Amino acid sequence: MSNQQYVTITHYKEREFYFLNHAIQTNDGFIAKEIEQFHESDKEKLIERIHGLQAQYPTHNVISLSLEANQVVKDSEDPLKASAKIFKDNYVIQEKIDIGNVPVNLYFSPFTILYEEYKHKLDDKLTLMIGLFNRKLYIMFANRDKIQQSWTIGTRGLTEKQIADRVYKTMKAYYKISFKFADHIEMLVPQESPKLLKVLRTELDMNILPTQKTIHFLLHSMGSDQRKFGSSYVKSPPRGNVLEESEENSTHNLTDIKLNTQEPTTSFSNKIKASFQANDSMPNVAPTEKMNFPSFSFISFIPLAFVLAAGAYFTMQNQSLENKLNLLQTQSYAQTNHALLAMNAKEIFNAMGKSAELNSAIISKESIELKGIVWGIEPLRNKLNDLYQGGNFTIKPLENFMTEFSFKSKI
Amino acid sequence: MSNNILTKIPYLLAAIIFFVWVLPQAMSSFSNSEKYEEQSKKLHNMAKMNGINKETQTFSPNAFKEDTKSLFSNVEIKNLSENRFEVNISLNKEDLEAFHTFIETLSLRYYVEIEDKIRFEAKENNVKVKMLLKAY
């Protein structure tokens, strides 16, 4: 088939729409045509269009490809269920192929597409591969030997932050199982999701380089090479052995998680299920996980808030005390000065005694200036010189045997 | 993983802030509290010794006049500017002792200090005192 030109017709359903595309496959790649969209109520038109495309290319091989989303990855094939081999020891298993009446030749699993996209990058280290298809995250932890674990996470109704939280919980849950952490992350998205990418990078603290390819492109790529689709398309189980849909293939994909060498125990799978349930409704995380994640962050801020409050309290108290202390110190200083002034004034007036009369006095902390009338010069001069050494005592005789005196001195 | 580091950062910040800010502030606060108690007690004792039973109050011209009307003949207060007052007191010579005591205890009664100097002018039995007071 690879030596002939042929046409691949791809279609998938997302939300309430069918998306249809076809491409001419050549040796140098494929040439895709315009994408056509049909509402689910126009399913008949979709089928008619596919038949029309098949008729349009009568001389070419036509392969109808489709994306079936309800699968799990296991270590072994289940002969009773539809399966596809995507690795040496890994198989994508789904309960049945629901063909309906839409013409389909080959179904491919999102896990298959994800693996095909990144298999050349796998090495000994653990890689977390995430694919976003039809509002579900398909998650695989893999290295070059095998796919270690896989999950699907519904994102319907979730914000980017909530989606990032779920991816982070996936990594934590896987770490609890295996004590290993992904070394790097690859992400495949069909359309640009810059906000989701940014939130993922922030929450996971890892550099994520997204690959953006449309689902049609991916499906055409799968159909372009027989080696690719040869074993990895989903094959129906033998007729008559298709089981009724049972609880085993519930939307709780975590029940199918297996460790490399051991079977999951009930308590183990319940534990994982309890810590991380993947469905399309609002997240229903186990109370411990739910409580730990946000409240732990909150609790860590309590000591900081307490310390800040204590710091503010002591700072305000200190400021208030400093103000009061300043007031008291000013009061003490004033008290000392006033005591000094009063003492000087008292001594000066006492010094006048009966032999002098003070007319004016200017008394300060630093100096005194006195003027008055004196009858007994020497007693007054002696008293004043005793009190204030180095002062300047001058006299001026007046009429009627009185003497005017003046005295200046520094204190 | 990043969450583990993020949750440790507030604890680290709390520890740093405690030692760099809270602890010094608390110690300074306790020290100031002790100093305040000591000084406050000292001034209180001084006031008590001088027979002053009222708490120190903010200077008010009316309150000052009321307190001094029994001590001196006349008291006039002029408001110079914000918190500065010119006080003119007339008294008899025999009341000088009371005046000296009053000056000595002035700052125990009011939050006020005498700015710079006291001027006395004496004529016969009358003494006029002029001083500038600054309230704080």
Coordinates of C-alpha atoms in Angstrom, one line a residue:
Chain A
M1 CA 0.0 0.0 0.0
S2 CA 2.8 2.3 0.7
N3 CA 3.9 2.2 -3.0
Q4 CA 0.5 3.3 -4.3
Q5 CA -1.2 6.5 -3.9
Y6 CA -4.3 6.2 -1.8
V7 CA -6.7 8.3 0.1
T8 CA -7.3 8.3 3.8
I9 CA -10.6 9.6 5.0
T10 CA -10.6 10.6 8.6
H11 CA -13.4 11.4 10.9
Y12 CA -14.0 11.8 14.6
K13 CA -16.7 13.1 16.9
E14 CA -16.1 15.9 19.4
R15 CA -18.9 17.3 21.5
E16 CA -22.0 17.3 19.2
F17 CA -20.1 17.6 15.9
Y18 CA -18.6 15.1 13.5
F19 CA -15.4 16.4 11.8
L20 CA -14.5 14.9 8.4
N21 CA -11.4 15.2 6.3
H22 CA -9.6 13.4 3.6
A23 CA -6.1 13.4 2.3
I24 CA -4.2 12.1 -0.7
Q25 CA -1.4 10.0 0.5
T26 CA 1.8 10.2 -1.6
N27 CA 5.3 8.9 -1.2
D28 CA 6.3 12.3 0.0
G29 CA 3.6 12.7 2.6
F30 CA -0.1 13.5 2.4
I31 CA -2.0 16.4 1.0
A32 CA -5.0 17.2 3.2
K33 CA -8.2 18.7 1.9
E34 CA -10.6 21.0 3.7
I35 CA -12.1 19.9 7.0
E36 CA -15.9 19.4 6.9
Q37 CA -18.1 19.6 9.9
F38 CA -21.5 18.0 10.6
H39 CA -23.8 18.3 13.5
E40 CA -24.7 15.0 15.1
S41 CA -28.3 15.5 13.9
D42 CA -26.8 15.4 10.3
K43 CA -25.2 12.0 10.8
E44 CA -26.8 10.7 7.6
K45 CA -25.2 13.5 5.7
L46 CA -21.8 12.5 7.1
I47 CA -22.3 8.9 6.0
E48 CA -23.4 10.1 2.6
R49 CA -20.4 12.3 2.3
I50 CA -18.0 9.4 3.2
H51 CA -19.6 7.2 0.6
G52 CA -19.3 10.1 -1.8
L53 CA -15.6 10.3 -1.1
Q54 CA -15.1 6.6 -1.4
A55 CA -16.9 6.7 -4.8
Q56 CA -14.8 9.8 -5.8
Y57 CA -11.6 7.8 -5.7
P58 CA -12.5 4.5 -7.2
T59 CA -9.0 3.6 -8.3
H60 CA -7.4 4.3 -5.0
N61 CA -7.5 2.4 -1.8
V62 CA -9.7 4.1 0.7
I63 CA -9.2 3.7 4.4
S64 CA -11.6 5.1 6.8
L65 CA -10.0 6.1 10.1
S66 CA -11.7 7.0 13.3
L67 CA -10.8 7.9 16.8
E68 CA -12.3 5.7 19.5
A69 CA -11.8 7.2 22.9
N70 CA -12.9 4.6 25.4
Q71 CA -9.8 2.5 26.0
V72 CA -7.3 1.3 28.6
V73 CA -3.7 0.2 28.3
K74 CA -2.8 -3.3 29.6
D75 CA 0.3 -5.5 29.7
S76 CA -1.4 -8.4 27.8
E77 CA -3.9 -8.9 25.1
D78 CA -7.4 -9.8 25.9
P79 CA -8.7 -12.2 23.2
L80 CA -12.3 -11.5 24.1
K81 CA -12.0 -7.7 23.6
A82 CA -11.0 -5.4 20.9
S83 CA -7.4 -4.6 21.1
A84 CA -4.4 -3.0 19.4
K85 CA -0.7 -3.6 20.1
I86 CA 1.1 -0.3 20.6
F87 CA 4.3 -1.5 22.3
K88 CA 6.3 -4.6 22.8
D89 CA 4.3 -5.6 25.8
N90 CA 1.4 -3.1 25.8
Y91 CA -2.0 -3.3 24.4
V92 CA -4.8 -0.9 24.1
I93 CA -8.0 -2.7 25.1
Q94 CA -11.5 -1.6 24.6
E95 CA -14.7 -3.4 25.3
K96 CA -15.9 -3.5 21.7
I97 CA -15.8 -1.6 18.5
D98 CA -19.0 0.4 18.2
I99 CA -19.1 0.7 14.4
G100 CA -22.6 2.0 14.1
N101 CA -23.4 2.9 10.6
V102 CA -20.5 5.2 9.9
P103 CA -18.1 3.6 7.4
V104 CA -14.9 2.8 9.2
N105 CA -12.0 0.6 8.2
L106 CA -9.5 1.3 11.0
Y107 CA -9.8 2.6 14.5
F108 CA -6.9 4.1 16.3
S109 CA -6.6 4.7 20.0
P110 CA -5.4 8.1 21.4
F111 CA -2.8 6.1 23.3
T112 CA -1.6 4.7 20.1
I113 CA -1.3 8.1 18.5
L114 CA 0.4 9.5 21.5
Y115 CA 2.9 6.7 21.5
E116 CA 3.6 7.1 17.8
E117 CA 4.2 10.7 18.2
Y118 CA 6.8 10.4 20.9
K119 CA 8.2 6.9 20.7
H120 CA 11.4 8.2 19.0
K121 CA 12.0 10.4 22.0
L122 CA 11.7 7.7 24.7
D123 CA 14.8 6.6 26.5
D124 CA 15.7 5.0 29.9
K125 CA 14.2 8.0 31.7
L126 CA 10.6 8.2 32.5
T127 CA 8.6 10.4 30.2
L128 CA 5.1 11.6 30.9
M129 CA 3.1 11.9 27.7
I130 CA -0.1 13.8 27.7
G131 CA -2.6 14.0 24.9
L132 CA -5.6 16.2 24.9
F133 CA -8.4 14.7 22.7
N134 CA -12.0 15.5 22.9
R135 CA -11.8 17.2 26.3
K136 CA -10.0 14.2 27.9
L137 CA -6.4 14.0 28.9
Y138 CA -4.7 10.7 27.9
I139 CA -1.7 10.2 30.1
M140 CA 1.0 7.7 29.8
F141 CA 4.2 7.2 31.9
A142 CA 6.6 5.4 29.6
N143 CA 10.2 4.7 28.9
R144 CA 11.9 2.9 26.0
D145 CA 11.0 -0.5 27.5
K146 CA 7.3 -0.1 27.9
I147 CA 4.3 1.9 29.0
Q148 CA 4.4 1.9 32.7
Q149 CA 1.1 3.4 33.6
S150 CA -1.7 5.2 31.9
W151 CA -4.7 7.2 32.9
T152 CA -7.5 9.2 31.3
I153 CA -8.8 12.3 32.9
G154 CA -12.0 14.1 31.9
T155 CA -11.7 17.9 31.7
R156 CA -15.2 18.8 30.9
G157 CA -16.3 21.7 33.0
L158 CA -12.9 22.2 34.6
T159 CA -10.7 25.3 34.5
E160 CA -7.1 25.2 33.3
K161 CA -6.0 25.3 36.9
Q162 CA -8.2 22.4 37.8
I163 CA -6.9 20.5 34.9
A164 CA -3.3 21.2 35.9
D165 CA -4.2 20.1 39.5
R166 CA -5.4 16.8 38.1
V167 CA -2.3 16.2 36.1
Y168 CA -0.2 17.0 39.2
K169 CA -2.3 14.5 41.2
T170 CA -1.6 12.0 38.5
M171 CA 2.1 12.5 38.9
K172 CA 1.8 12.2 42.7
A173 CA -0.4 9.1 42.4
Y174 CA 2.1 7.5 40.1
Y175 CA 4.9 8.5 42.5
K176 CA 3.1 6.7 45.3
I177 CA 2.9 3.6 43.2
S178 CA 6.4 3.5 41.8
F179 CA 8.4 6.0 43.7
K180 CA 9.4 7.5 40.4
F181 CA 8.8 10.9 39.0
A182 CA 8.6 11.8 35.3
D183 CA 11.9 13.3 34.1
H184 CA 10.2 15.3 31.4
I185 CA 6.8 15.9 29.9
E186 CA 5.6 15.8 26.3
M187 CA 2.2 17.2 25.4
L188 CA 0.2 16.7 22.3
V189 CA -2.7 19.0 21.7
P190 CA -5.0 19.3 18.6
Q191 CA -5.3 23.0 18.9
E192 CA -3.5 25.8 20.7
S193 CA -4.1 25.9 24.5
P194 CA -1.7 28.6 25.7
K195 CA -3.5 29.1 29.0
L196 CA -3.5 25.4 29.8
L197 CA 0.1 25.1 28.9
K198 CA 1.1 28.1 31.0
V199 CA -0.9 26.8 34.0
L200 CA 0.7 23.3 33.6
R201 CA 4.2 24.8 33.5
T202 CA 3.5 26.8 36.6
E203 CA 1.9 24.0 38.6
L204 CA 4.2 21.2 37.5
D205 CA 7.3 23.4 37.5
M206 CA 8.6 21.7 34.5
N207 CA 9.3 22.8 31.0
I208 CA 6.7 21.4 28.7
L209 CA 7.1 21.8 24.9
P210 CA 3.8 21.2 23.3
T211 CA 3.3 19.6 20.0
Q212 CA 0.3 20.9 18.2
K213 CA -1.3 18.7 15.5
T214 CA -4.9 18.3 14.5
I215 CA -6.6 15.0 15.0
H216 CA -7.0 14.7 11.2
F217 CA -3.3 15.2 10.7
L218 CA -2.5 12.5 13.3
L219 CA -4.9 10.1 11.8
H220 CA -3.7 10.7 8.3
S221 CA -0.2 10.1 9.6
M222 CA -1.3 6.8 11.1
G223 CA -2.7 5.8 7.8
S224 CA 0.3 6.9 5.8
D225 CA 2.5 4.0 6.7
Q226 CA 1.6 0.3 6.9
R227 CA 4.2 -0.3 9.5
K228 CA 2.4 2.2 11.7
F229 CA -1.1 1.0 11.3
G230 CA -0.3 -2.6 10.6
S231 CA -0.6 -3.8 14.2
S232 CA -1.7 -0.8 16.0
Y233 CA -5.3 -0.4 14.7
V234 CA -7.9 -1.7 17.0
K235 CA -9.0 -5.2 16.0
S236 CA -12.3 -6.7 16.8
P237 CA -12.4 -9.8 18.9
P238 CA -13.8 -13.0 17.4
R239 CA -17.5 -12.8 16.6
G240 CA -19.8 -14.0 19.4
N241 CA -17.3 -13.4 22.1
V242 CA -17.9 -9.7 22.5
L243 CA -18.9 -9.3 26.1
E244 CA -21.6 -7.1 27.4
E245 CA -20.4 -3.9 28.7
S246 CA -19.4 -4.7 32.3
E247 CA -18.3 -2.8 35.3
E248 CA -14.7 -3.7 34.4
N249 CA -14.7 -1.3 31.6
S250 CA -16.2 1.6 33.6
T251 CA -15.2 5.1 33.2
H252 CA -13.0 4.6 36.2
N253 CA -10.0 3.7 34.1
L254 CA -7.8 3.4 37.2
T255 CA -9.2 -0.1 37.9
D256 CA -7.1 -1.3 35.0
I257 CA -3.9 0.1 36.2
K258 CA -1.3 -2.6 36.7
L259 CA 2.2 -2.4 38.1
N260 CA 4.9 -3.9 36.0
T261 CA 5.0 -7.2 37.9
Q262 CA 2.1 -7.4 40.2
E263 CA -1.6 -7.5 40.1
P264 CA -3.4 -4.6 41.6
T265 CA -5.1 -5.4 44.9
T266 CA -8.5 -4.2 45.8
S267 CA -7.2 -1.9 48.4
F268 CA -4.5 -0.6 46.1
S269 CA -6.8 0.2 43.3
N270 CA -9.4 1.6 45.6
K271 CA -6.7 3.7 47.1
I272 CA -5.8 5.1 43.7
K273 CA -9.5 5.5 42.8
A274 CA -10.2 7.2 46.0
S275 CA -7.4 9.6 45.5
F276 CA -8.0 10.3 41.9
Q277 CA -11.3 9.7 40.1
A278 CA -11.5 10.5 36.4
N279 CA -15.0 11.3 35.2
D280 CA -16.6 14.1 33.3
S281 CA -18.4 15.6 36.2
M282 CA -16.9 17.9 38.8
P283 CA -13.8 16.4 40.4
N284 CA -14.7 14.0 43.3
V285 CA -11.4 13.7 45.0
A286 CA -11.1 11.8 48.3
P287 CA -11.4 14.0 51.3
T288 CA -7.8 13.5 52.5
E289 CA -6.3 14.5 49.1
K290 CA -8.8 17.3 48.7
M291 CA -8.1 18.6 52.1
N292 CA -4.4 18.2 52.1
F293 CA -3.8 20.0 48.8
P294 CA -5.3 23.5 49.4
S295 CA -5.3 23.5 53.3
F296 CA -1.7 22.6 53.5
S297 CA -0.8 25.7 51.5
F298 CA -3.1 27.7 53.7
I299 CA -1.7 26.3 57.0
S300 CA 1.8 27.2 55.9
F301 CA 0.8 30.9 55.9
I302 CA -0.5 30.9 59.4
P303 CA 2.8 31.3 61.2
L304 CA 3.8 34.0 58.7
A305 CA 0.5 35.9 59.4
F306 CA 1.0 35.4 63.2
V307 CA 4.6 36.7 63.0
L308 CA 3.5 39.7 60.9
A309 CA 0.7 40.5 63.4
A310 CA 3.1 40.2 66.3
G311 CA 5.6 42.4 64.6
A312 CA 3.0 45.1 63.9
Y313 CA 1.7 44.9 67.5
F314 CA 5.2 45.3 69.0
T315 CA 6.1 48.0 66.6
M316 CA 3.0 50.1 67.4
Q317 CA 3.5 49.5 71.1
N318 CA 7.1 50.5 70.9
Q319 CA 6.2 53.7 69.0
S320 CA 3.6 54.6 71.6
L321 CA 6.1 53.9 74.4
E322 CA 8.8 56.0 72.7
N323 CA 6.4 58.9 72.4
K324 CA 5.4 58.7 76.0
L325 CA 9.0 58.3 77.0
N326 CA 10.0 61.4 75.0
L327 CA 7.2 63.3 76.8
L328 CA 8.5 62.2 80.1
Q329 CA 12.1 63.1 79.3
T330 CA 11.0 66.5 78.1
Q331 CA 9.1 66.9 81.3
S332 CA 12.1 65.8 83.4
Y333 CA 14.4 68.2 81.5
A334 CA 12.0 71.1 82.0
Q335 CA 11.6 70.2 85.7
T336 CA 15.4 70.4 86.1
N337 CA 15.6 73.7 84.4
H338 CA 12.8 75.2 86.3
A339 CA 14.3 74.0 89.5
L340 CA 17.5 75.7 88.6
L341 CA 15.8 78.9 87.6
A342 CA 13.8 78.9 90.8
M343 CA 16.9 78.2 92.9
N344 CA 18.8 81.0 91.2
A345 CA 16.0 83.4 91.6
K346 CA 15.7 82.5 95.3
E347 CA 19.4 82.9 95.9
I348 CA 19.5 86.2 94.2
F349 CA 16.6 87.7 96.1
N350 CA 18.0 86.3 99.3
A351 CA 21.4 87.8 98.5
M352 CA 19.8 91.3 98.3
G353 CA 19.0 91.0 102.0
K354 CA 18.5 94.3 103.8
S355 CA 21.4 96.1 102.1
A356 CA 20.1 96.2 98.6
E357 CA 17.0 96.4 96.6
L358 CA 16.6 94.7 93.2
N359 CA 15.0 96.8 90.5
S360 CA 15.3 94.3 87.7
A361 CA 16.6 90.9 87.1
I362 CA 16.9 88.7 84.1
I363 CA 17.6 85.1 85.1
S364 CA 18.1 82.3 82.7
K365 CA 19.8 78.9 82.7
E366 CA 23.0 80.4 81.5
S367 CA 23.3 83.9 82.8
I368 CA 22.0 86.5 85.2
E369 CA 21.7 90.3 84.9
L370 CA 20.8 92.3 87.9
K371 CA 20.2 95.9 88.5
G372 CA 19.3 97.6 91.7
I373 CA 20.1 100.0 94.5
V374 CA 22.6 99.1 97.1
W375 CA 23.4 100.6 100.5
G376 CA 26.1 98.1 101.6
I377 CA 28.2 97.5 98.5
E378 CA 30.7 95.0 99.9
P379 CA 28.3 92.5 101.5
L380 CA 26.3 92.4 98.3
R381 CA 29.3 92.0 96.1
N382 CA 30.7 89.3 98.3
K383 CA 27.5 87.4 98.3
L384 CA 27.1 87.6 94.6
N385 CA 30.7 86.7 94.0
D386 CA 30.2 83.6 96.2
L387 CA 27.2 82.6 94.2
Y388 CA 28.5 83.4 90.8
Q389 CA 32.2 83.5 90.4
G390 CA 33.7 85.6 87.6
G391 CA 30.7 87.9 87.5
N392 CA 31.0 91.6 86.7
F393 CA 29.9 93.8 89.5
T394 CA 29.7 97.5 88.8
I395 CA 28.5 100.4 90.8
K396 CA 27.4 103.9 90.0
P397 CA 27.0 106.4 92.8
L398 CA 23.7 108.2 92.9
E399 CA 22.6 111.2 94.8
N400 CA 21.5 110.9 98.4
F401 CA 24.3 108.4 99.2
M402 CA 22.7 105.6 97.3
T403 CA 24.6 103.5 94.8
E404 CA 23.2 101.8 91.8
F405 CA 24.7 98.5 91.1
S406 CA 24.6 96.1 88.2
F407 CA 25.8 92.6 88.1
K408 CA 26.3 90.3 85.2
S409 CA 27.5 86.7 85.3
K410 CA 27.3 83.4 83.5
I411 CA 25.9 80.5 85.5
Chain B
M1 CA 7.2 18.9 44.0
S2 CA 7.0 22.6 43.5
N3 CA 4.3 22.7 46.0
N4 CA 6.6 21.4 48.7
I5 CA 9.0 24.2 48.1
L6 CA 6.2 26.7 47.9
T7 CA 4.8 25.6 51.3
K8 CA 8.2 25.9 52.9
I9 CA 8.8 29.5 51.8
P10 CA 6.2 31.0 54.2
Y11 CA 7.8 29.1 57.1
L12 CA 11.2 30.4 56.2
L13 CA 9.9 34.0 55.8
A14 CA 8.2 33.7 59.1
A15 CA 11.4 32.7 60.8
I16 CA 13.4 35.4 59.2
I17 CA 10.9 38.1 60.0
F18 CA 10.7 36.9 63.5
F19 CA 14.4 37.2 64.2
V20 CA 15.0 40.3 62.2
W21 CA 12.0 42.4 63.1
V22 CA 9.7 41.0 65.7
L23 CA 12.2 40.0 68.3
P24 CA 14.2 43.3 68.3
Q25 CA 10.9 45.2 68.5
A26 CA 9.6 43.1 71.4
M27 CA 12.9 43.6 73.3
S28 CA 12.9 47.3 72.6
S29 CA 9.3 47.5 73.7
F30 CA 10.0 45.8 77.0
S31 CA 13.0 48.0 77.6
N32 CA 11.1 51.1 76.9
S33 CA 8.3 50.0 79.1
E34 CA 10.7 49.6 82.0
K35 CA 12.2 53.0 81.4
Y36 CA 8.8 54.6 81.2
E37 CA 7.7 53.0 84.4
E38 CA 10.9 54.2 86.2
Q39 CA 10.7 57.8 84.9
S40 CA 7.0 58.0 85.5
K41 CA 7.4 56.8 89.1
K42 CA 10.2 59.3 89.7
L43 CA 8.1 62.3 88.5
H44 CA 5.1 61.0 90.3
N45 CA 7.1 60.9 93.6
M46 CA 8.4 64.4 93.0
A47 CA 4.9 65.7 92.4
K48 CA 3.7 64.0 95.5
M49 CA 6.5 65.5 97.6
N50 CA 5.5 68.9 96.4
G51 CA 1.9 68.4 97.3
I52 CA 0.7 68.0 93.7
N53 CA -2.0 65.4 93.5
K54 CA -3.3 66.0 90.0
E55 CA -1.9 64.4 86.9
T56 CA 0.2 66.6 84.7
Q57 CA -2.1 68.2 82.2
T58 CA -1.8 70.0 78.9
F59 CA -1.2 73.7 79.4
S60 CA -4.3 75.8 79.1
P61 CA -4.3 79.6 79.9
N62 CA -7.6 79.3 81.7
A63 CA -6.5 76.4 83.9
F64 CA -3.2 78.3 84.6
K65 CA -5.1 81.4 85.7
E66 CA -7.4 79.4 87.8
D67 CA -4.5 77.7 89.6
T68 CA -2.6 80.9 90.2
K69 CA -5.3 83.4 91.1
S70 CA -4.9 82.5 94.8
L71 CA -1.1 82.8 94.7
F72 CA -0.6 86.1 92.8
S73 CA -2.2 89.4 92.4
N74 CA -2.7 89.3 88.7
V75 CA -1.9 86.9 85.9
E76 CA -2.1 87.7 82.3
I77 CA -1.5 85.3 79.4
K78 CA -1.0 86.3 75.8
N79 CA -1.1 83.7 73.1
L80 CA 2.0 84.3 70.9
S81 CA 1.9 81.5 68.5
E82 CA 1.1 77.8 68.4
N83 CA 2.0 76.5 71.9
R84 CA 3.9 79.7 73.0
F85 CA 2.5 82.0 75.6
E86 CA 3.7 85.2 77.2
V87 CA 2.9 85.2 80.9
N88 CA 2.9 88.4 83.0
I89 CA 2.5 87.9 86.8
S90 CA 2.1 90.7 89.4
L91 CA 2.8 89.7 92.9
N92 CA 3.8 91.2 96.3
K93 CA 7.3 90.8 97.4
E94 CA 6.2 88.6 100.3
D95 CA 4.7 86.2 97.8
L96 CA 8.1 85.7 96.0
E97 CA 8.7 82.5 98.0
A98 CA 5.4 81.1 96.7
F99 CA 6.4 82.2 93.2
H100 CA 9.8 80.4 93.4
T101 CA 8.0 77.2 94.6
F102 CA 5.5 77.6 91.8
I103 CA 8.2 77.9 89.2
E104 CA 10.0 74.9 90.6
T105 CA 6.9 72.7 90.3
L106 CA 5.5 74.2 87.1
S107 CA 6.4 71.3 84.8
L108 CA 4.9 68.8 87.3
R109 CA 1.5 70.6 86.8
Y110 CA 1.6 71.3 83.1
Y111 CA 3.4 70.0 80.1
V112 CA 5.2 73.3 79.6
E113 CA 8.7 74.8 79.9
I114 CA 10.0 78.3 80.5
E115 CA 11.6 79.4 77.3
D116 CA 15.0 81.0 78.0
K117 CA 14.6 83.5 80.9
I118 CA 12.5 85.1 83.6
R119 CA 12.4 88.9 83.9
F120 CA 11.7 90.5 87.1
E121 CA 10.9 94.1 87.7
A122 CA 10.5 95.2 91.3
K123 CA 9.2 98.6 92.4
E124 CA 8.5 99.1 96.1
N125 CA 6.5 96.2 97.2
N126 CA 5.3 95.0 93.8
V127 CA 7.2 92.6 91.6
K128 CA 6.3 92.0 88.0
V129 CA 7.4 88.8 86.4
K130 CA 7.5 88.2 82.7
M131 CA 8.3 84.8 81.1
L132 CA 7.7 82.9 77.9
L133 CA 6.1 79.5 78.2
K134 CA 6.3 76.8 75.5
A135 CA 3.8 74.0 75.7
Y136 CA 4.8 70.5 74.5

